mmCIF file of C-alpha atoms and ligand atoms in Angstrom:
data_model
loop_
_atom_site.group_PDB
_atom_site.id
_atom_site.type_symbol
_atom_site.label_atom_id
_atom_site.label_comp_id
_atom_site.label_asym_id
_atom_site.label_seq_id
_atom_site.Cartn_x
_atom_site.Cartn_y
_atom_site.Cartn_z
ATOM 1 C CA MET Z 11 0.000 0.000 0.000
ATOM 2 C CA ALA Z 12 1.647 3.192 -1.132
ATOM 3 C CA GLY Z 13 2.450 5.572 1.669
ATOM 4 C CA THR Z 14 1.531 3.194 4.485
ATOM 5 C CA ARG Z 15 4.171 3.376 7.160
ATOM 6 C CA ALA Z 16 5.394 0.036 8.433
ATOM 7 C CA GLN Z 17 6.326 1.733 11.628
ATOM 8 C CA ARG Z 18 6.429 1.057 15.259
ATOM 9 C CA LEU Z 19 6.015 4.657 16.342
ATOM 10 C CA ARG Z 20 2.691 6.192 17.271
ATOM 11 C CA VAL Z 21 2.683 9.990 17.308
ATOM 12 C CA ILE Z 22 0.372 11.590 19.866
ATOM 13 C CA VAL Z 23 -0.210 15.322 19.540
ATOM 14 C CA LEU Z 24 -1.841 17.520 22.186
ATOM 15 C CA GLY Z 25 -3.622 20.337 20.429
ATOM 16 C CA ASN Z 26 -6.178 23.047 21.094
ATOM 17 C CA GLU Z 27 -5.962 26.726 20.286
ATOM 18 C CA LYS Z 28 -7.454 27.560 23.633
ATOM 19 C CA GLY Z 29 -4.737 28.301 26.174
ATOM 20 C CA GLY Z 30 -4.776 26.666 29.578
ATOM 21 C CA SER Z 31 -7.019 23.761 28.663
ATOM 22 C CA GLY Z 32 -4.627 21.149 30.058
ATOM 23 C CA LYS Z 33 -2.549 20.140 27.013
ATOM 24 C CA SER Z 34 0.788 20.106 28.829
ATOM 25 C CA THR Z 35 -0.676 18.419 31.907
ATOM 26 C CA VAL Z 36 -2.240 15.662 29.818
ATOM 27 C CA ALA Z 37 0.936 15.343 27.679
ATOM 28 C CA MET Z 38 2.950 14.761 30.845
ATOM 29 C CA HIS Z 39 0.511 12.225 32.265
ATOM 30 C CA ILE Z 40 0.343 10.227 29.048
ATOM 31 C CA ALA Z 41 4.130 10.254 28.683
ATOM 32 C CA ILE Z 42 4.713 9.044 32.241
ATOM 33 C CA ALA Z 43 1.939 6.441 32.009
ATOM 34 C CA LEU Z 44 3.477 4.978 28.854
ATOM 35 C CA VAL Z 45 7.010 4.980 30.283
ATOM 36 C CA LYS Z 46 5.671 3.186 33.343
ATOM 37 C CA ALA Z 47 4.063 0.644 30.997
ATOM 38 C CA ASN Z 48 7.603 -0.064 29.704
ATOM 39 C CA LYS Z 49 7.039 1.630 26.375
ATOM 40 C CA CYS Z 50 9.879 3.380 24.631
ATOM 41 C CA VAL Z 51 8.673 6.975 24.738
ATOM 42 C CA ALA Z 52 10.083 10.205 23.323
ATOM 43 C CA SER Z 53 8.637 13.629 23.998
ATOM 44 C CA LEU Z 54 8.803 16.993 22.280
ATOM 45 C CA ASP Z 55 7.670 20.453 23.338
ATOM 46 C CA LEU Z 56 6.762 22.692 20.396
ATOM 47 C CA ASP Z 57 5.658 25.486 22.715
ATOM 48 C CA THR Z 58 9.047 27.189 22.706
ATOM 49 C CA ARG Z 59 7.710 30.275 24.465
ATOM 50 C CA GLN Z 60 6.096 28.737 27.551
ATOM 51 C CA ARG Z 61 7.941 25.406 27.539
ATOM 52 C CA SER Z 62 5.582 24.021 30.203
ATOM 53 C CA PHE Z 63 6.061 20.381 29.162
ATOM 54 C CA THR Z 64 9.858 20.851 29.242
ATOM 55 C CA HIS Z 65 9.726 22.627 32.608
ATOM 56 C CA TYR Z 66 7.416 19.951 33.988
ATOM 57 C CA LEU Z 67 10.024 17.324 33.092
ATOM 58 C CA GLU Z 68 12.855 19.461 34.477
ATOM 59 C CA ASN Z 69 10.917 19.853 37.715
ATOM 60 C CA ARG Z 70 10.555 16.096 37.829
ATOM 61 C CA ARG Z 71 14.297 15.549 37.513
ATOM 62 C CA ALA Z 72 15.038 18.114 40.225
ATOM 63 C CA TRP Z 73 12.394 16.681 42.559
ATOM 64 C CA ALA Z 74 13.712 13.133 42.058
ATOM 65 C CA GLN Z 75 17.161 14.302 43.117
ATOM 66 C CA ARG Z 76 15.854 16.154 46.103
ATOM 67 C CA ARG Z 77 13.785 13.254 47.353
ATOM 68 C CA ASP Z 78 16.457 10.731 46.343
ATOM 69 C CA ARG Z 79 13.840 8.821 44.405
ATOM 70 C CA GLU Z 80 14.047 7.497 40.897
ATOM 71 C CA LEU Z 81 11.297 9.061 38.801
ATOM 72 C CA GLU Z 82 11.194 7.684 35.284
ATOM 73 C CA ALA Z 83 10.865 10.035 32.340
ATOM 74 C CA PRO Z 84 10.510 9.942 28.562
ATOM 75 C CA GLU Z 85 13.434 10.758 26.281
ATOM 76 C CA HIS Z 86 12.834 14.471 25.909
ATOM 77 C CA LEU Z 87 13.918 15.981 22.598
ATOM 78 C CA SER Z 88 14.265 19.646 21.734
ATOM 79 C CA LEU Z 89 13.903 21.544 18.476
ATOM 80 C CA ASP Z 90 14.142 24.882 20.297
ATOM 81 C CA GLU Z 91 17.341 25.920 18.608
ATOM 82 C CA VAL Z 92 16.125 25.473 15.047
ATOM 83 C CA ILE Z 93 12.664 26.856 15.869
ATOM 84 C CA ASN Z 94 14.101 29.958 17.527
ATOM 85 C CA ARG Z 95 16.283 30.614 14.493
ATOM 86 C CA GLY Z 96 13.033 31.575 12.778
ATOM 87 C CA ASP Z 97 13.628 29.567 9.614
ATOM 88 C CA GLU Z 98 10.238 27.871 9.219
ATOM 89 C CA ALA Z 99 11.365 25.531 6.448
ATOM 90 C CA ALA Z 100 14.340 24.329 8.481
ATOM 91 C CA ALA Z 101 12.129 23.787 11.537
ATOM 92 C CA ALA Z 102 9.618 21.825 9.439
ATOM 93 C CA ARG Z 103 12.403 19.626 8.091
ATOM 94 C CA ALA Z 104 13.771 19.083 11.582
ATOM 95 C CA LEU Z 105 10.348 17.992 12.854
ATOM 96 C CA ALA Z 106 9.831 15.594 9.937
ATOM 97 C CA ASP Z 107 13.352 14.175 10.408
ATOM 98 C CA THR Z 108 12.812 13.758 14.138
ATOM 99 C CA VAL Z 109 9.650 11.736 13.591
ATOM 100 C CA ALA Z 110 11.268 9.673 10.804
ATOM 101 C CA GLY Z 111 14.259 8.993 13.039
ATOM 102 C CA LEU Z 112 12.063 7.541 15.794
ATOM 103 C CA GLU Z 113 9.809 5.429 13.582
ATOM 104 C CA GLN Z 114 11.513 2.088 14.139
ATOM 105 C CA SER Z 115 13.133 2.719 17.502
ATOM 106 C CA HIS Z 116 10.336 4.123 19.663
ATOM 107 C CA ASP Z 117 6.767 3.179 20.525
ATOM 108 C CA PHE Z 118 5.424 6.669 21.175
ATOM 109 C CA LEU Z 119 6.258 10.294 20.561
ATOM 110 C CA ILE Z 120 4.241 12.746 22.638
ATOM 111 C CA ILE Z 121 4.177 16.238 21.127
ATOM 112 C CA ASP Z 122 2.851 19.202 23.087
ATOM 113 C CA THR Z 123 1.860 22.205 20.971
ATOM 114 C CA PRO Z 124 1.345 25.887 21.791
ATOM 115 C CA GLY Z 125 -2.156 27.278 22.269
ATOM 116 C CA HIS Z 126 -1.942 29.258 19.041
ATOM 117 C CA ASP Z 127 -1.767 28.579 15.334
ATOM 118 C CA ASN Z 128 1.601 28.277 13.607
ATOM 119 C CA ALA Z 129 3.150 26.260 10.790
ATOM 120 C CA LEU Z 130 4.909 23.771 13.041
ATOM 121 C CA MET Z 131 1.821 23.095 15.111
ATOM 122 C CA ARG Z 132 -0.083 22.409 11.864
ATOM 123 C CA GLN Z 133 2.636 20.071 10.670
ATOM 124 C CA ALA Z 134 2.525 18.214 13.987
ATOM 125 C CA HIS Z 135 -1.186 17.626 13.377
ATOM 126 C CA VAL Z 136 -0.413 16.092 9.973
ATOM 127 C CA LEU Z 137 2.129 13.756 11.587
ATOM 128 C CA ALA Z 138 -0.258 12.764 14.394
ATOM 129 C CA ASP Z 139 -1.680 9.271 14.612
ATOM 130 C CA THR Z 140 -3.671 10.500 17.589
ATOM 131 C CA VAL Z 141 -4.719 14.088 18.304
ATOM 132 C CA ILE Z 142 -5.905 14.792 21.827
ATOM 133 C CA THR Z 143 -7.800 18.019 22.473
ATOM 134 C CA PRO Z 144 -8.517 18.768 26.115
ATOM 135 C CA LEU Z 145 -11.439 21.109 26.736
ATOM 136 C CA ASN Z 146 -12.708 22.723 29.867
ATOM 137 C CA ASP Z 147 -16.224 22.029 30.849
ATOM 138 C CA SER Z 148 -18.215 24.731 29.085
ATOM 139 C CA PHE Z 149 -19.654 25.994 25.848
ATOM 140 C CA VAL Z 150 -17.064 28.768 25.960
ATOM 141 C CA ASP Z 151 -14.484 26.099 25.418
ATOM 142 C CA PHE Z 152 -16.490 24.198 22.871
ATOM 143 C CA ASP Z 153 -16.310 27.358 20.801
ATOM 144 C CA VAL Z 154 -12.724 26.339 20.080
ATOM 145 C CA LEU Z 155 -14.140 23.476 18.028
ATOM 146 C CA GLY Z 156 -17.409 24.710 16.628
ATOM 147 C CA THR Z 157 -20.327 27.033 16.951
ATOM 148 C CA VAL Z 158 -23.428 25.915 18.760
ATOM 149 C CA ASP Z 159 -27.030 26.940 18.087
ATOM 150 C CA PRO Z 160 -28.253 28.942 21.115
ATOM 151 C CA GLU Z 161 -31.650 27.237 21.161
ATOM 152 C CA THR Z 162 -30.965 23.629 20.261
ATOM 153 C CA PHE Z 163 -27.236 23.408 21.182
ATOM 154 C CA ALA Z 164 -26.788 21.717 17.799
ATOM 155 C CA VAL Z 165 -23.369 22.185 16.200
ATOM 156 C CA THR Z 166 -23.720 24.699 13.399
ATOM 157 C CA GLY Z 167 -20.175 25.203 12.197
ATOM 158 C CA ALA Z 168 -16.522 24.321 12.619
ATOM 159 C CA SER Z 169 -13.971 26.599 14.250
ATOM 160 C CA HIS Z 170 -10.527 27.704 13.155
ATOM 161 C CA TYR Z 171 -8.906 24.890 15.121
ATOM 162 C CA ALA Z 172 -11.332 22.292 13.741
ATOM 163 C CA ALA Z 173 -10.382 23.521 10.266
ATOM 164 C CA ILE Z 174 -6.688 23.001 11.093
ATOM 165 C CA VAL Z 175 -7.407 19.431 12.136
ATOM 166 C CA ALA Z 176 -9.580 18.852 9.059
ATOM 167 C CA GLU Z 177 -6.809 20.114 6.789
ATOM 168 C CA ALA Z 178 -4.279 17.863 8.535
ATOM 169 C CA LEU Z 179 -6.575 14.849 8.110
ATOM 170 C CA GLN Z 180 -6.946 15.660 4.418
ATOM 171 C CA LYS Z 181 -3.165 15.856 3.955
ATOM 172 C CA ARG Z 182 -2.750 12.500 5.670
ATOM 173 C CA ARG Z 183 -5.396 10.950 3.469
ATOM 174 C CA LEU Z 184 -3.569 12.184 0.378
ATOM 175 C CA ALA Z 185 -0.288 10.800 1.719
ATOM 176 C CA GLY Z 186 -1.937 7.419 2.311
ATOM 177 C CA TYR Z 187 -1.380 7.497 6.052
ATOM 178 C CA PRO Z 188 -3.827 5.870 8.459
ATOM 179 C CA VAL Z 189 -6.713 8.035 9.633
ATOM 180 C CA THR Z 190 -5.910 10.089 12.708
ATOM 181 C CA ASP Z 191 -7.789 9.235 15.854
ATOM 182 C CA TRP Z 192 -9.019 12.613 17.103
ATOM 183 C CA ILE Z 193 -9.996 12.486 20.736
ATOM 184 C CA VAL Z 194 -11.658 15.351 22.559
ATOM 185 C CA LEU Z 195 -11.641 15.179 26.321
ATOM 186 C CA GLN Z 196 -15.162 16.411 26.790
ATOM 187 C CA GLU Z 197 -18.741 15.883 26.012
ATOM 188 C CA LEU Z 198 -19.891 17.528 22.803
ATOM 189 C CA SER Z 199 -18.963 15.740 19.602
ATOM 190 C CA GLN Z 200 -20.756 13.893 16.808
ATOM 191 C CA THR Z 201 -20.797 16.267 13.838
ATOM 192 C CA LEU Z 202 -17.104 17.108 13.952
ATOM 193 C CA LYS Z 203 -16.032 13.442 13.700
ATOM 194 C CA PHE Z 204 -14.078 13.102 16.848
ATOM 195 C CA ARG Z 205 -14.772 10.743 19.667
ATOM 196 C CA PHE Z 206 -15.033 12.154 23.143
ATOM 197 C CA ILE Z 207 -13.919 10.676 26.394
ATOM 198 C CA ASP Z 208 -14.107 11.987 29.912
ATOM 199 C CA GLY Z 209 -11.424 14.530 30.656
ATOM 200 C CA LEU Z 210 -9.878 15.301 33.983
ATOM 201 C CA ALA Z 211 -11.978 16.977 36.607
ATOM 202 C CA GLU Z 212 -10.802 20.281 37.970
ATOM 203 C CA ARG Z 213 -8.579 19.304 40.864
ATOM 204 C CA VAL Z 214 -6.089 21.326 42.861
ATOM 205 C CA ILE Z 215 -3.902 18.273 42.944
ATOM 206 C CA PHE Z 216 -3.049 18.589 39.231
ATOM 207 C CA ARG Z 217 -1.692 22.081 39.838
ATOM 208 C CA GLU Z 218 0.346 20.902 42.789
ATOM 209 C CA PHE Z 219 1.989 18.159 40.737
ATOM 210 C CA TYR Z 220 3.656 20.553 38.283
ATOM 211 C CA PRO Z 221 6.359 22.199 40.450
ATOM 212 C CA ARG Z 222 7.503 18.789 41.608
ATOM 213 C CA GLY Z 223 7.220 17.187 38.192
ATOM 214 C CA LEU Z 224 4.954 14.525 39.618
ATOM 215 C CA THR Z 225 1.986 12.803 38.026
ATOM 216 C CA ALA Z 226 -0.959 10.848 39.346
ATOM 217 C CA PHE Z 227 0.924 7.680 38.354
ATOM 218 C CA ASP Z 228 3.825 8.143 40.709
ATOM 219 C CA ASP Z 229 4.073 6.292 43.997
ATOM 220 C CA LEU Z 230 1.555 7.819 46.336
ATOM 221 C CA ASP Z 231 3.809 7.751 49.368
ATOM 222 C CA GLU Z 232 5.064 10.635 51.461
ATOM 223 C CA THR Z 233 8.684 10.402 50.256
ATOM 224 C CA THR Z 234 7.646 10.780 46.632
ATOM 225 C CA LEU Z 235 4.830 13.250 47.119
ATOM 226 C CA GLY Z 236 6.486 15.387 49.772
ATOM 227 C CA THR Z 237 3.104 15.478 51.479
ATOM 228 C CA ARG Z 238 0.805 12.869 52.908
ATOM 229 C CA PRO Z 239 -1.212 11.023 50.251
ATOM 230 C CA THR Z 240 -4.896 11.853 50.292
ATOM 231 C CA LEU Z 241 -8.026 10.459 48.759
ATOM 232 C CA SER Z 242 -7.697 13.165 46.149
ATOM 233 C CA HIS Z 243 -4.456 11.570 44.869
ATOM 234 C CA VAL Z 244 -6.179 8.227 44.528
ATOM 235 C CA THR Z 245 -9.163 9.763 42.746
ATOM 236 C CA ALA Z 246 -6.899 11.696 40.386
ATOM 237 C CA ARG Z 247 -5.007 8.541 39.493
ATOM 238 C CA GLN Z 248 -8.241 6.677 38.825
ATOM 239 C CA GLU Z 249 -9.370 9.508 36.605
ATOM 240 C CA VAL Z 250 -6.200 9.567 34.515
ATOM 241 C CA GLU Z 251 -6.206 5.771 34.296
ATOM 242 C CA ASN Z 252 -9.752 5.872 32.940
ATOM 243 C CA LEU Z 253 -8.734 8.539 30.488
ATOM 244 C CA ILE Z 254 -5.745 6.570 29.198
ATOM 245 C CA ASN Z 255 -7.730 3.354 28.916
ATOM 246 C CA ALA Z 256 -10.411 5.163 26.949
ATOM 247 C CA MET Z 257 -7.756 6.426 24.542
ATOM 248 C CA GLN Z 258 -7.001 2.809 23.586
ATOM 249 C CA LEU Z 259 -3.403 3.734 22.890
ATOM 250 C CA GLU Z 260 -2.266 0.169 23.360
ATOM 251 C CA ASP Z 261 -4.716 -1.169 20.772
ATOM 252 C CA ALA Z 262 -3.864 1.701 18.490
ATOM 253 C CA ALA Z 263 -0.164 0.971 18.828
ATOM 254 C CA VAL Z 264 -0.715 -2.668 17.939
ATOM 255 C CA ILE Z 265 -2.858 -1.771 14.945
ATOM 256 C CA GLY Z 266 -0.314 0.777 13.766
ATOM 257 C CA GLN Z 267 2.401 -1.813 13.974
ATOM 258 C CA THR Z 268 2.764 -4.120 10.981
ATOM 259 C CA ALA Z 269 5.710 -6.251 12.078
ATOM 260 C CA GLU Z 270 6.683 -8.055 15.295
ATOM 261 C CA PRO Z 271 3.236 -8.228 16.872
ATOM 262 C CA SER Z 272 4.728 -9.903 19.946
ATOM 263 C CA ARG Z 273 7.213 -7.076 20.569
ATOM 264 C CA ASP Z 274 5.715 -6.338 23.968
ATOM 265 C CA ALA Z 275 5.782 -9.937 25.105
ATOM 266 C CA ALA Z 276 9.503 -9.754 25.897
HETATM 267 N N1 ATP T 321 -7.474 18.699 35.782
HETATM 268 C C1 ATP T 321 -6.963 19.838 36.241
HETATM 269 N N2 ATP T 321 -7.413 20.361 37.404
HETATM 270 C C2 ATP T 321 -6.915 21.505 37.885
HETATM 271 N N3 ATP T 321 -5.979 22.218 37.302
HETATM 272 C C3 ATP T 321 -5.484 21.760 36.152
HETATM 273 C C4 ATP T 321 -5.942 20.547 35.549
HETATM 274 N N4 ATP T 321 -5.269 20.353 34.385
HETATM 275 C C5 ATP T 321 -4.424 21.391 34.280
HETATM 276 N N5 ATP T 321 -4.543 22.226 35.344
HETATM 277 C C6 ATP T 321 -3.834 23.482 35.582
HETATM 278 O O1 ATP T 321 -4.330 24.419 34.644
HETATM 279 C C7 ATP T 321 -3.251 25.199 34.148
HETATM 280 C C8 ATP T 321 -3.154 25.035 32.637
HETATM 281 O O2 ATP T 321 -2.821 23.688 32.338
HETATM 282 P P1 ATP T 321 -1.798 23.336 31.174
HETATM 283 O O3 ATP T 321 -0.564 24.142 31.266
HETATM 284 O O4 ATP T 321 -1.664 21.849 31.159
HETATM 285 O O5 ATP T 321 -2.674 23.832 29.919
HETATM 286 P P2 ATP T 321 -2.220 24.086 28.415
HETATM 287 O O6 ATP T 321 -3.386 23.760 27.554
HETATM 288 O O7 ATP T 321 -0.946 23.348 28.149
HETATM 289 O O8 ATP T 321 -1.959 25.647 28.403
HETATM 290 P P3 ATP T 321 -1.223 26.511 27.249
HETATM 291 O O9 ATP T 321 -2.169 26.607 26.096
HETATM 292 O O10 ATP T 321 -0.991 27.822 27.929
HETATM 293 O O11 ATP T 321 0.028 25.777 26.882
HETATM 294 C C9 ATP T 321 -2.016 24.749 34.902
HETATM 295 O O12 ATP T 321 -1.859 25.586 36.002
HETATM 296 C C10 ATP T 321 -2.360 23.345 35.340
HETATM 297 O O13 ATP T 321 -1.645 22.953 36.498
HETATM 298 MG MG1 MG T 322 0.885 24.065 27.446
#
């Protein structure tokens, strides 16, 4: 089949033009969950201004040292230098080369994107096998995806971001790549052809994790957490576990993989 990639790698892109919707938080949780599941995981932060995903991982390394605890992490890659040079074509090539270079060696690449439109973020969406769009719990946020009729709440149109995803899907189709699985972490879907799953509830605990680089998957003991574990930690973990199971990343990885189906049996 022309254009079909006989690859091991599954590219997961966090995208949403709405700032502060939880992209970096979810990117971190997925990355750590997959590393803990013994997957070979690389990560990339395309938000070169905020660098939250990168800082989150740096915080994790520093916290691990401070607590004298091993905290596993993905192989974090950086395209900051080429991106900051401002040569869009060179940055695009670097992104394509990075993905190509991981295709046979890694199981997952988690890419966090900035909350605004740019060429690299669009390209990441074309390369994505899975796009995950976190939304907050309101119609204000749904506006990022489409417009809603005020009387019926029916979806009446697609947004700028939905158009970016649609264009990326079209490019993939033309290239003969498998259809992207577009997952929205909220409740309104249907017409825009994504599937929705429950997102994370608003919990203080997720904000507290960031400065220590921790996730809901880390050991819930006092040495690791730096505070006493609470029911809230347990609930948060359950929530992220549900989220990751609903993403079916494992199934997707197996489907995306054409050779060595028993790779994970070792
Ligand atoms: N489930 C949650 N409950 C409470 N706070 C959360 C949750 N998820 C994320 N946050 C907090 O909300 C803020 C924004 O989250 P995050 O940085 O992950 O969003 P983002 O979409 O990456 O933002 P940006 O578009 O600016 O990159 C952070 O302070 C984060 O700790
Ligand atoms: Mg972010």
